[in-house]
CSV table of C-alpha atoms and ligand atoms in Angstrom, one decimal:
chain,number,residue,atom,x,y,z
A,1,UNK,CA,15.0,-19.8,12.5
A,2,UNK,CA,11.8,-18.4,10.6
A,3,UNK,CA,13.1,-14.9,9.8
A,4,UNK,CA,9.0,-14.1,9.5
A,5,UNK,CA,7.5,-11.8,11.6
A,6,UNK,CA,3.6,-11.1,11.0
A,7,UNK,CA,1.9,-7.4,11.4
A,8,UNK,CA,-1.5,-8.5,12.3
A,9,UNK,CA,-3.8,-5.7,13.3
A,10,UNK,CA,-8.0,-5.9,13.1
A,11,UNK,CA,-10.1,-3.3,13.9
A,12,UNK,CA,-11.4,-5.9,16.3
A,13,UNK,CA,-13.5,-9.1,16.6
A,14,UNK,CA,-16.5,-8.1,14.4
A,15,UNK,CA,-13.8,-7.6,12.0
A,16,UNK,CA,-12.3,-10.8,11.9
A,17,UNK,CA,-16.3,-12.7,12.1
A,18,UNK,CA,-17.1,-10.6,9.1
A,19,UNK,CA,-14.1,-11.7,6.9
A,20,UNK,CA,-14.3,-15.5,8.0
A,21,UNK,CA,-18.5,-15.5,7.8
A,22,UNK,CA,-17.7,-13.3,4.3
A,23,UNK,CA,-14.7,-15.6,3.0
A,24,UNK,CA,-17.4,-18.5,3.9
A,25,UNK,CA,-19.7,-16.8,1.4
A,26,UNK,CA,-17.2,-16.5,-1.3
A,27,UNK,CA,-16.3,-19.6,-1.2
A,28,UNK,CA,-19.0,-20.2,-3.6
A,29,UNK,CA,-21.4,-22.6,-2.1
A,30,UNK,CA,-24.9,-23.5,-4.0
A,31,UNK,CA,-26.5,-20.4,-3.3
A,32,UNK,CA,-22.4,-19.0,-4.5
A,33,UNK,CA,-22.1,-14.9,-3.8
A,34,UNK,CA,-24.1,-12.4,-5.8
A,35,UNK,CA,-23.7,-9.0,-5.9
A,36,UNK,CA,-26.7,-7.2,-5.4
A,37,UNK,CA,-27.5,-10.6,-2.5
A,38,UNK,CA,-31.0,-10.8,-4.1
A,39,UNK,CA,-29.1,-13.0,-7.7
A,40,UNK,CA,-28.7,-10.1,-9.4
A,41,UNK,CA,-25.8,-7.9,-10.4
A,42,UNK,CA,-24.4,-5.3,-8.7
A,43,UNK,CA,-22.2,-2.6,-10.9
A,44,UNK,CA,-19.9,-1.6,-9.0
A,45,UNK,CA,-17.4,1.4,-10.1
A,46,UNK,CA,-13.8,1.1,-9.6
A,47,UNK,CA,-12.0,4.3,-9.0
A,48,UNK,CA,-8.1,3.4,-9.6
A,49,UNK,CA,-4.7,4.6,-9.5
A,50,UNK,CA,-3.8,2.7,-12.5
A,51,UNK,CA,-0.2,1.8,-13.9
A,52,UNK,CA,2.1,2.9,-10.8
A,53,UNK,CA,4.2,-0.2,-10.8
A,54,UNK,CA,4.4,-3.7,-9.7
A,55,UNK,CA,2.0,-3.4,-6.6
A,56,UNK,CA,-0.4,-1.3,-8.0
A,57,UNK,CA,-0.9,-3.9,-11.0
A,58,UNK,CA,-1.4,-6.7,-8.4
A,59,UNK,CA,-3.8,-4.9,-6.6
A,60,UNK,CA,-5.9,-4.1,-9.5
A,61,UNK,CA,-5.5,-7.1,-11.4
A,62,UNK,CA,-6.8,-8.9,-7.7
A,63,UNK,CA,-9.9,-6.9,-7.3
A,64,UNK,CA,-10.9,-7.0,-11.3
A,65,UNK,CA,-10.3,-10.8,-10.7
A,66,UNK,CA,-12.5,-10.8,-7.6
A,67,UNK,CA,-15.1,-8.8,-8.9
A,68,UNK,CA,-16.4,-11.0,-11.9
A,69,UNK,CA,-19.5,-11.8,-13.1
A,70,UNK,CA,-19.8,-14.9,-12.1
A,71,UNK,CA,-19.4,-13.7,-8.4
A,72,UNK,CA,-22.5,-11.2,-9.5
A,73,UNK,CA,-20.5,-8.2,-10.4
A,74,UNK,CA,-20.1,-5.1,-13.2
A,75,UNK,CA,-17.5,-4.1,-12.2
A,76,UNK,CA,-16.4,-0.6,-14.0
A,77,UNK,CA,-12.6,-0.1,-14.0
A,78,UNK,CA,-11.6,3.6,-14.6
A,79,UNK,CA,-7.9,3.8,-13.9
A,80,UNK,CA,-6.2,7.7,-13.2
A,81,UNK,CA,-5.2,9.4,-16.3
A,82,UNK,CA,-1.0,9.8,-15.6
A,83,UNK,CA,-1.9,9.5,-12.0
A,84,UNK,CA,-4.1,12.7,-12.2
A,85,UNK,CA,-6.5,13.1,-9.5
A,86,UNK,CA,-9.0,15.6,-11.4
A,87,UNK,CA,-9.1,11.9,-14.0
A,88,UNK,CA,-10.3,10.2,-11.0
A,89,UNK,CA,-13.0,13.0,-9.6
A,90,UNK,CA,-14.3,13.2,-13.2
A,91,UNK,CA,-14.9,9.4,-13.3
A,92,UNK,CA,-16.0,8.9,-9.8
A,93,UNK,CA,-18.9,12.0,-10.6
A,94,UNK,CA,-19.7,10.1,-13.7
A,95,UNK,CA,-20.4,6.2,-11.8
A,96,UNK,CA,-22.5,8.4,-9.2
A,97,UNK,CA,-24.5,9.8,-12.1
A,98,UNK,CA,-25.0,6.6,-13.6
A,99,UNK,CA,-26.2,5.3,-10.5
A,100,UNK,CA,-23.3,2.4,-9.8
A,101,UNK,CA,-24.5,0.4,-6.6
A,102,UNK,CA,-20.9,1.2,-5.0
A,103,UNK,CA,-17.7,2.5,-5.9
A,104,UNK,CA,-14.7,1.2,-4.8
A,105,UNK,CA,-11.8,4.7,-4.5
A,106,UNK,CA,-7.9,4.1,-4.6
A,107,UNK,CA,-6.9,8.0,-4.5
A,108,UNK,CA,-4.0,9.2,-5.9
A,109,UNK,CA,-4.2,12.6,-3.5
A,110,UNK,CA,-5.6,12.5,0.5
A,111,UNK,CA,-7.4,15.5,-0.1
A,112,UNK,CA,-9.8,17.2,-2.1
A,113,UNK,CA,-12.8,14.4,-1.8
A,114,UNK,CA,-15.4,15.9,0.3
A,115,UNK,CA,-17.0,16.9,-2.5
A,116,UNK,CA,-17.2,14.2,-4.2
A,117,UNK,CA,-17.9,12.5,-1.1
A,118,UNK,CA,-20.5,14.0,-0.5
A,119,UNK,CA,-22.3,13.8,-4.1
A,120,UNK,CA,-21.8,10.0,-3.6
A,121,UNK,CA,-23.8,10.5,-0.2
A,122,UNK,CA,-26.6,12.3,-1.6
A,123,UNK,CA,-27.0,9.9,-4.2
A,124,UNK,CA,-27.1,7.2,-1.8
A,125,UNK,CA,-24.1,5.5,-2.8
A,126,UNK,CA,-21.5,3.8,-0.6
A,127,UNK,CA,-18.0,4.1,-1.3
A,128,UNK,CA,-15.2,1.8,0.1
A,129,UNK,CA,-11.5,3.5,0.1
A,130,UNK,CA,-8.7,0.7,-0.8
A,131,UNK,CA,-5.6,1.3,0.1
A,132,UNK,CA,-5.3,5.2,-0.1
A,133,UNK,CA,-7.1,6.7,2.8
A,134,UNK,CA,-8.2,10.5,2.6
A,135,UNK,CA,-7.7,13.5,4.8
A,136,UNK,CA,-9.3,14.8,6.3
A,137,UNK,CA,-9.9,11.8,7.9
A,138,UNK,CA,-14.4,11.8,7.8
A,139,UNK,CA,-15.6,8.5,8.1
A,140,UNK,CA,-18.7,9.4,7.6
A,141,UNK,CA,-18.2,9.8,4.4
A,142,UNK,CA,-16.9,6.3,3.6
A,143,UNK,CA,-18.2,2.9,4.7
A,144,UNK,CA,-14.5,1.7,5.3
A,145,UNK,CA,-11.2,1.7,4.0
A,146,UNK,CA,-9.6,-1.5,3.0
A,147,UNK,CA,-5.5,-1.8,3.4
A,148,UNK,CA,-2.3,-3.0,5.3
A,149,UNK,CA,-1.8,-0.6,8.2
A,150,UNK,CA,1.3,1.6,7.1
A,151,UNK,CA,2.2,2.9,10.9
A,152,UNK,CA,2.4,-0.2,11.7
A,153,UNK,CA,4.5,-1.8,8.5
A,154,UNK,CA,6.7,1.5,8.7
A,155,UNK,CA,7.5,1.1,12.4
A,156,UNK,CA,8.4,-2.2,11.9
A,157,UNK,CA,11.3,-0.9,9.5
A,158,UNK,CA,12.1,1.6,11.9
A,159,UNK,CA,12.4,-0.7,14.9
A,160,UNK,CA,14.3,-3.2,12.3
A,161,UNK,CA,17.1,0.0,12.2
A,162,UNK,CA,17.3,0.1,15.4
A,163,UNK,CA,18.3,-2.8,15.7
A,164,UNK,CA,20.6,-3.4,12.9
A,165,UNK,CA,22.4,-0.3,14.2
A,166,UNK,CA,22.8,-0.7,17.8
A,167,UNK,CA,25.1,2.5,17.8
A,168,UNK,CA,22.7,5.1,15.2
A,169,UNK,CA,23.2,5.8,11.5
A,170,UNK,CA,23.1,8.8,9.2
A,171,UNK,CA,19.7,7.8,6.8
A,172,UNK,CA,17.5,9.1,4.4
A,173,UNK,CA,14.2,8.2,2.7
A,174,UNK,CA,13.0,8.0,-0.3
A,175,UNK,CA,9.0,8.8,-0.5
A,176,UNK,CA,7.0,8.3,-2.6
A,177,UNK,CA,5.0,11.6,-4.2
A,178,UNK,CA,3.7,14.2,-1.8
A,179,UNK,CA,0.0,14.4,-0.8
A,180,UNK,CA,-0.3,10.5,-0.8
A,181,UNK,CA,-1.7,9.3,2.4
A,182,UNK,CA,0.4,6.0,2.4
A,183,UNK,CA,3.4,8.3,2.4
A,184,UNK,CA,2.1,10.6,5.6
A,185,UNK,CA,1.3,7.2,7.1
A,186,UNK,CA,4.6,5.9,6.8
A,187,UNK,CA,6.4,9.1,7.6
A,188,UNK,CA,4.5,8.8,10.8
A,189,UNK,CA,5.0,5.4,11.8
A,190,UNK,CA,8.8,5.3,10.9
A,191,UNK,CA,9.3,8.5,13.0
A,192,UNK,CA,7.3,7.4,15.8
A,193,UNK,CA,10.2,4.8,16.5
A,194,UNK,CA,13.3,6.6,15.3
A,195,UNK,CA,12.2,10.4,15.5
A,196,UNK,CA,13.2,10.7,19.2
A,197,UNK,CA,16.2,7.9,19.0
A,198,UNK,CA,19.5,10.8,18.6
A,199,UNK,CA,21.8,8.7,17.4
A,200,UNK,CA,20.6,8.6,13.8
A,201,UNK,CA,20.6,11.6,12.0
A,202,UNK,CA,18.2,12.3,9.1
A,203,UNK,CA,20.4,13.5,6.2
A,204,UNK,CA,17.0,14.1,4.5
A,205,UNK,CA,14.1,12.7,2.7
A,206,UNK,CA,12.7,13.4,-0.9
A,207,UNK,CA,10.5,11.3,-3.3
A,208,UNK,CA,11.5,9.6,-6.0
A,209,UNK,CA,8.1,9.1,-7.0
A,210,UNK,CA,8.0,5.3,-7.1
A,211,UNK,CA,10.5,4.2,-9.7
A,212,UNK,CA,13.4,2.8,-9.8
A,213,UNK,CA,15.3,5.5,-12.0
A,214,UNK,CA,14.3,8.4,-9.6
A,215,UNK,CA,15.5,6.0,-6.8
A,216,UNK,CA,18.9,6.2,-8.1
A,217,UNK,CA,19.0,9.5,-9.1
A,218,UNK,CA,18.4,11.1,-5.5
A,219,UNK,CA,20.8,8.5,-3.8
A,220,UNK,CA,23.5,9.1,-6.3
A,221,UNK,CA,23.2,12.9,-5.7
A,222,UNK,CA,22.7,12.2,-1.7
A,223,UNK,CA,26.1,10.0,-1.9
A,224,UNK,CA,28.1,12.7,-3.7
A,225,UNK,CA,27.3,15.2,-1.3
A,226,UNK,CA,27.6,13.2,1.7
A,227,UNK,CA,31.2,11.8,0.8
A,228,UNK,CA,29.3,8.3,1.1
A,229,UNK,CA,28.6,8.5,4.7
A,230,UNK,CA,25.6,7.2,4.6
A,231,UNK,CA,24.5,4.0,6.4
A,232,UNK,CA,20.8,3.1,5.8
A,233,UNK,CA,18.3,4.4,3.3
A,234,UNK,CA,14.6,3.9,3.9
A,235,UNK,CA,12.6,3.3,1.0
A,236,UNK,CA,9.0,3.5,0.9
A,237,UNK,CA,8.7,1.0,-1.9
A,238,UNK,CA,10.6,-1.8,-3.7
A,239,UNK,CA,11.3,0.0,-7.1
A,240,UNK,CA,12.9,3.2,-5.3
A,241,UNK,CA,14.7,0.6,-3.0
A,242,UNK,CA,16.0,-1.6,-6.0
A,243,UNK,CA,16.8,2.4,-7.7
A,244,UNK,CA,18.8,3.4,-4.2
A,245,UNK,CA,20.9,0.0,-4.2
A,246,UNK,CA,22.1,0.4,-8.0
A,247,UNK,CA,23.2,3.8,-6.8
A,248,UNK,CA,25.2,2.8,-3.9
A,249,UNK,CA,26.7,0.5,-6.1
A,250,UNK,CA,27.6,2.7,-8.7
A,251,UNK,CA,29.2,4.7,-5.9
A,252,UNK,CA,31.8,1.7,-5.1
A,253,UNK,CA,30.2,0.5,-2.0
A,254,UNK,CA,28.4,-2.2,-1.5
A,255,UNK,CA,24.6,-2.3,-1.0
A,256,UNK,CA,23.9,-4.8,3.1
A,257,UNK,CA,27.4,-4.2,4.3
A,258,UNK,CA,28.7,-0.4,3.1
A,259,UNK,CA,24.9,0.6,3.0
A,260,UNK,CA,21.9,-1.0,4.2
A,261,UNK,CA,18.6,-0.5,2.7
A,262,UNK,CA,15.2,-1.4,3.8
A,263,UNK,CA,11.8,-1.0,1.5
A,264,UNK,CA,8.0,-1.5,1.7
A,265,UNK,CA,5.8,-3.6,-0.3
A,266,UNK,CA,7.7,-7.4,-1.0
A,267,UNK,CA,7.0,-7.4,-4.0
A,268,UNK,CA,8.6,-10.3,-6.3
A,269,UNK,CA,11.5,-7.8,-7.6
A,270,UNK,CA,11.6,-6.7,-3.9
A,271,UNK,CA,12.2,-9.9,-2.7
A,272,UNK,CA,14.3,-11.0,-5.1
A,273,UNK,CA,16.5,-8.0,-4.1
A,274,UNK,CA,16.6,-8.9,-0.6
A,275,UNK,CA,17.7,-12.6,-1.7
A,276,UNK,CA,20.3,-11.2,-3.5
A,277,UNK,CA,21.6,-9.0,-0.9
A,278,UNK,CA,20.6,-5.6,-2.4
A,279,UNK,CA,18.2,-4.8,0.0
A,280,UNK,CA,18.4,-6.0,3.8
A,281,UNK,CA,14.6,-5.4,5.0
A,282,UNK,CA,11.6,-5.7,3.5
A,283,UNK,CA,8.2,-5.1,5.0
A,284,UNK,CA,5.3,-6.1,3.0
A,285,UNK,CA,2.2,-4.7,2.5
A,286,UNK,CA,0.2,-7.0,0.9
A,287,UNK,CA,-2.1,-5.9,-2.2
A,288,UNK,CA,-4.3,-8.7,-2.3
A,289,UNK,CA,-6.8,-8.1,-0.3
A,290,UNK,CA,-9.7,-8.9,-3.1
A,291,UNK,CA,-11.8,-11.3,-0.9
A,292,UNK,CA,-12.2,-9.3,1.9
A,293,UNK,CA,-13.1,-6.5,-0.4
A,294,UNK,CA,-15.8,-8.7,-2.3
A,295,UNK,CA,-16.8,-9.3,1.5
A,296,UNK,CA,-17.1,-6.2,2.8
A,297,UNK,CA,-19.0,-5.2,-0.8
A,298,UNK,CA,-21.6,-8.1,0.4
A,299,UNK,CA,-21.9,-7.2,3.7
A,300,UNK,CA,-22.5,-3.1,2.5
A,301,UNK,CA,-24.7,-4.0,-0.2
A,302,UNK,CA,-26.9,-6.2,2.3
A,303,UNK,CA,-27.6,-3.4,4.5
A,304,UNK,CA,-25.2,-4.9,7.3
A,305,UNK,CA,-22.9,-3.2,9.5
A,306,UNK,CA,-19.1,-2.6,8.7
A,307,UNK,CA,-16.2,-1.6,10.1
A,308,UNK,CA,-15.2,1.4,9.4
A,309,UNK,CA,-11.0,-0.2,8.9
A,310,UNK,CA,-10.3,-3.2,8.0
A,311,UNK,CA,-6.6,-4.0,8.3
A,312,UNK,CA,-5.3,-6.6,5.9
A,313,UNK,CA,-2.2,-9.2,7.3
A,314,UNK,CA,1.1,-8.1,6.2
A,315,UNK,CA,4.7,-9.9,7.0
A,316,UNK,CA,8.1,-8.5,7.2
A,317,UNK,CA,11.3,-10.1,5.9
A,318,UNK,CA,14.5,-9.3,7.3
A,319,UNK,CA,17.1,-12.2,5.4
A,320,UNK,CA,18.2,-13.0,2.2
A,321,UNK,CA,17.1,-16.3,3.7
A,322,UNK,CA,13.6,-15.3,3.8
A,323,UNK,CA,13.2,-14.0,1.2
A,324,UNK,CA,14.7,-17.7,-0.5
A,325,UNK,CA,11.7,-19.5,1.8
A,326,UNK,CA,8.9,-16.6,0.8
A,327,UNK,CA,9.9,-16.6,-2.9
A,328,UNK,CA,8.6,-19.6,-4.5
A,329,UNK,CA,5.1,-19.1,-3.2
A,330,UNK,CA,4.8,-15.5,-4.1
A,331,UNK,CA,1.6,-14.7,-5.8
A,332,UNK,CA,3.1,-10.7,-6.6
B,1,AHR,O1,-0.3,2.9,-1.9
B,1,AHR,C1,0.6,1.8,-1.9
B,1,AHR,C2,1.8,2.2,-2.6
B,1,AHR,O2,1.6,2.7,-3.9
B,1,AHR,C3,2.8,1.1,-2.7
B,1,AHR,O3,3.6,0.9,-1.5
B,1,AHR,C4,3.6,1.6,-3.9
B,1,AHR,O4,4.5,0.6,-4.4
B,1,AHR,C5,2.5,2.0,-4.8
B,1,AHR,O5,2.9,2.7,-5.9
């Protein structure tokens, strides 16, 4: 039995005919994709996150190896200065004062863009969000945004709990830092199953901001002061996942039978994990979505309508068995 479940949500039809006519485009035929449509090159400014861990580095190594020359691209990289958002509004300000064609914004906080937002408008330049959406939510502001739809991937842990405990269990989650949309998102979806199911009982949430270390540190503390009785822990990423599992079994129990642990990304390490037991579900939420970026760049560029989400496929794995199948064809 495939233990693979896909999440597969467009933002409609157009959606789907503008990534197969733009993966058609890619695909390099004789007239091949250029950037600015017209043989030129487009610069194109690329504000990042920069080094966050092992999904962030596929993400960004993906678009830098999307956006090339050679498919008629400059593309600027200006990765966060220790994930600083006030880095990240001083080099977006500076790509719209050069004049970039587009800039492409992974934000390391929701809010405090509208500014910035709206010196890109002014300036005429279009921005596409990837990944990290902003809030307030103004899509006017933005041509699209670009990412696996967390709700959805979250809920699908959530549902996953509720069915690997039939009778409840007492959890908690591990976020990952406050003010990140993804983690909002994901607080929402995996709520939105188990918030109103009374059997399990939230012993507490608290980031861990990412890593592995922090991971264990907060489950080791949550352990201690929960004599152990703690059944499943949430993670909103691999490495805090992989973190929480070393921690339960440095407490003497043992990580898919004493407590289970689910995480978000599938990642290699991730999966690895959930091969080797450590972790018990893992929902994916795939970084490589360069193509459709370089598609939706095309399509923006050209004048040509957009929409204004485009959800990228995601799968969920929920065996150690899947994660055996998934593993040798992982490209993250
Ligand atoms: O925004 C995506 C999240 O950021 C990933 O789930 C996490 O691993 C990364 O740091």
């Amino acid at each position: 039995m495939s233990a693979r479940k896909h999440i597969i949500r467009t933002a409609g039809l157009a959606a789907v005919g503008v990534l197969s006519i733009g993966l058609v485009a890619c695909s390099g035929g004789d007239d091949g994709a250029s950037g600015d449509g017209e043989g030129g090159t487009a610069t194109i400014g690329f504000v990042a996150v920069g080094p966050e861990g092992a999904w962030r580095e596929a993400n960004e190594n993906n678009i830098q190896e999307t956006f090339t020359e050679d498919a008629g691209y400059e593309l600027k990289f200006a990765p966060a200065t220790n994930n600083d958002q006030k880095s990240q509004i001083d080099s977006f300000t500076t790509f719209v004062d050069e004049g970039v064609d587009l800039i492409l914004l992974s934000a390391t906080e929701a809010t405090g863009w509208e500014d910035s937002l709206e010196y890109a408008a002014e300036a005429e330049i279009p921005v596409v969000l990837l990944d990290r959406g902003i809030e307030p939510d103004n899509t006017d502001l933005y041509v699209t945004r670009i990412a696996p739809n967390n709700v959805e991937v979250s809920s699908a842990v959530a549902e996953w709990a509720e069915g690997e405990f039939p009778d409840g269990a007492n959890y908690f989650t591990l976020e990952g830092p406050a003010g990140v949309s993804v983690v909002n998102e994901r607080n929402e979806g995996f709520d939105a199953v188990i918030g109103d199911n009374s059997d399990f009982t939230k012993l507490g949430a608290q980031t861990a901001n990412w890593t592995t270390d922090e991971g264990r540190s907060v489950i080791e503390t949550v352990l201690k002061s929960n004599d152990n009785d703690v059944q499943f822990i949430f993670a909103q990423n691999d490495e805090m996942g992989i973190g929480a599992a070393q921690a339960v079994t440095e407490a003497g129990l043992t990580p898919g039978e004493d407590v289970k642990i689910a995480s978000i990304d599938a990642t290699k390490n991730g999966m690895e994990a959930l091969a080797a037991g450590e972790l018990s579900f893992v929902a994916e939420y795939n970084p490589l979505f360069g193509e459709i970026a370089l598609d939706v760049v095309e399509k923006t560029l050209a004048g040509e309508e957009v929409e204004p989400s485009i959800v990228v496929e995601s799968a969920t794995f929920d065996s150690s068995e899947a994660a055996e199948e998934a593993l040798p064809d992982r490209k993250f």
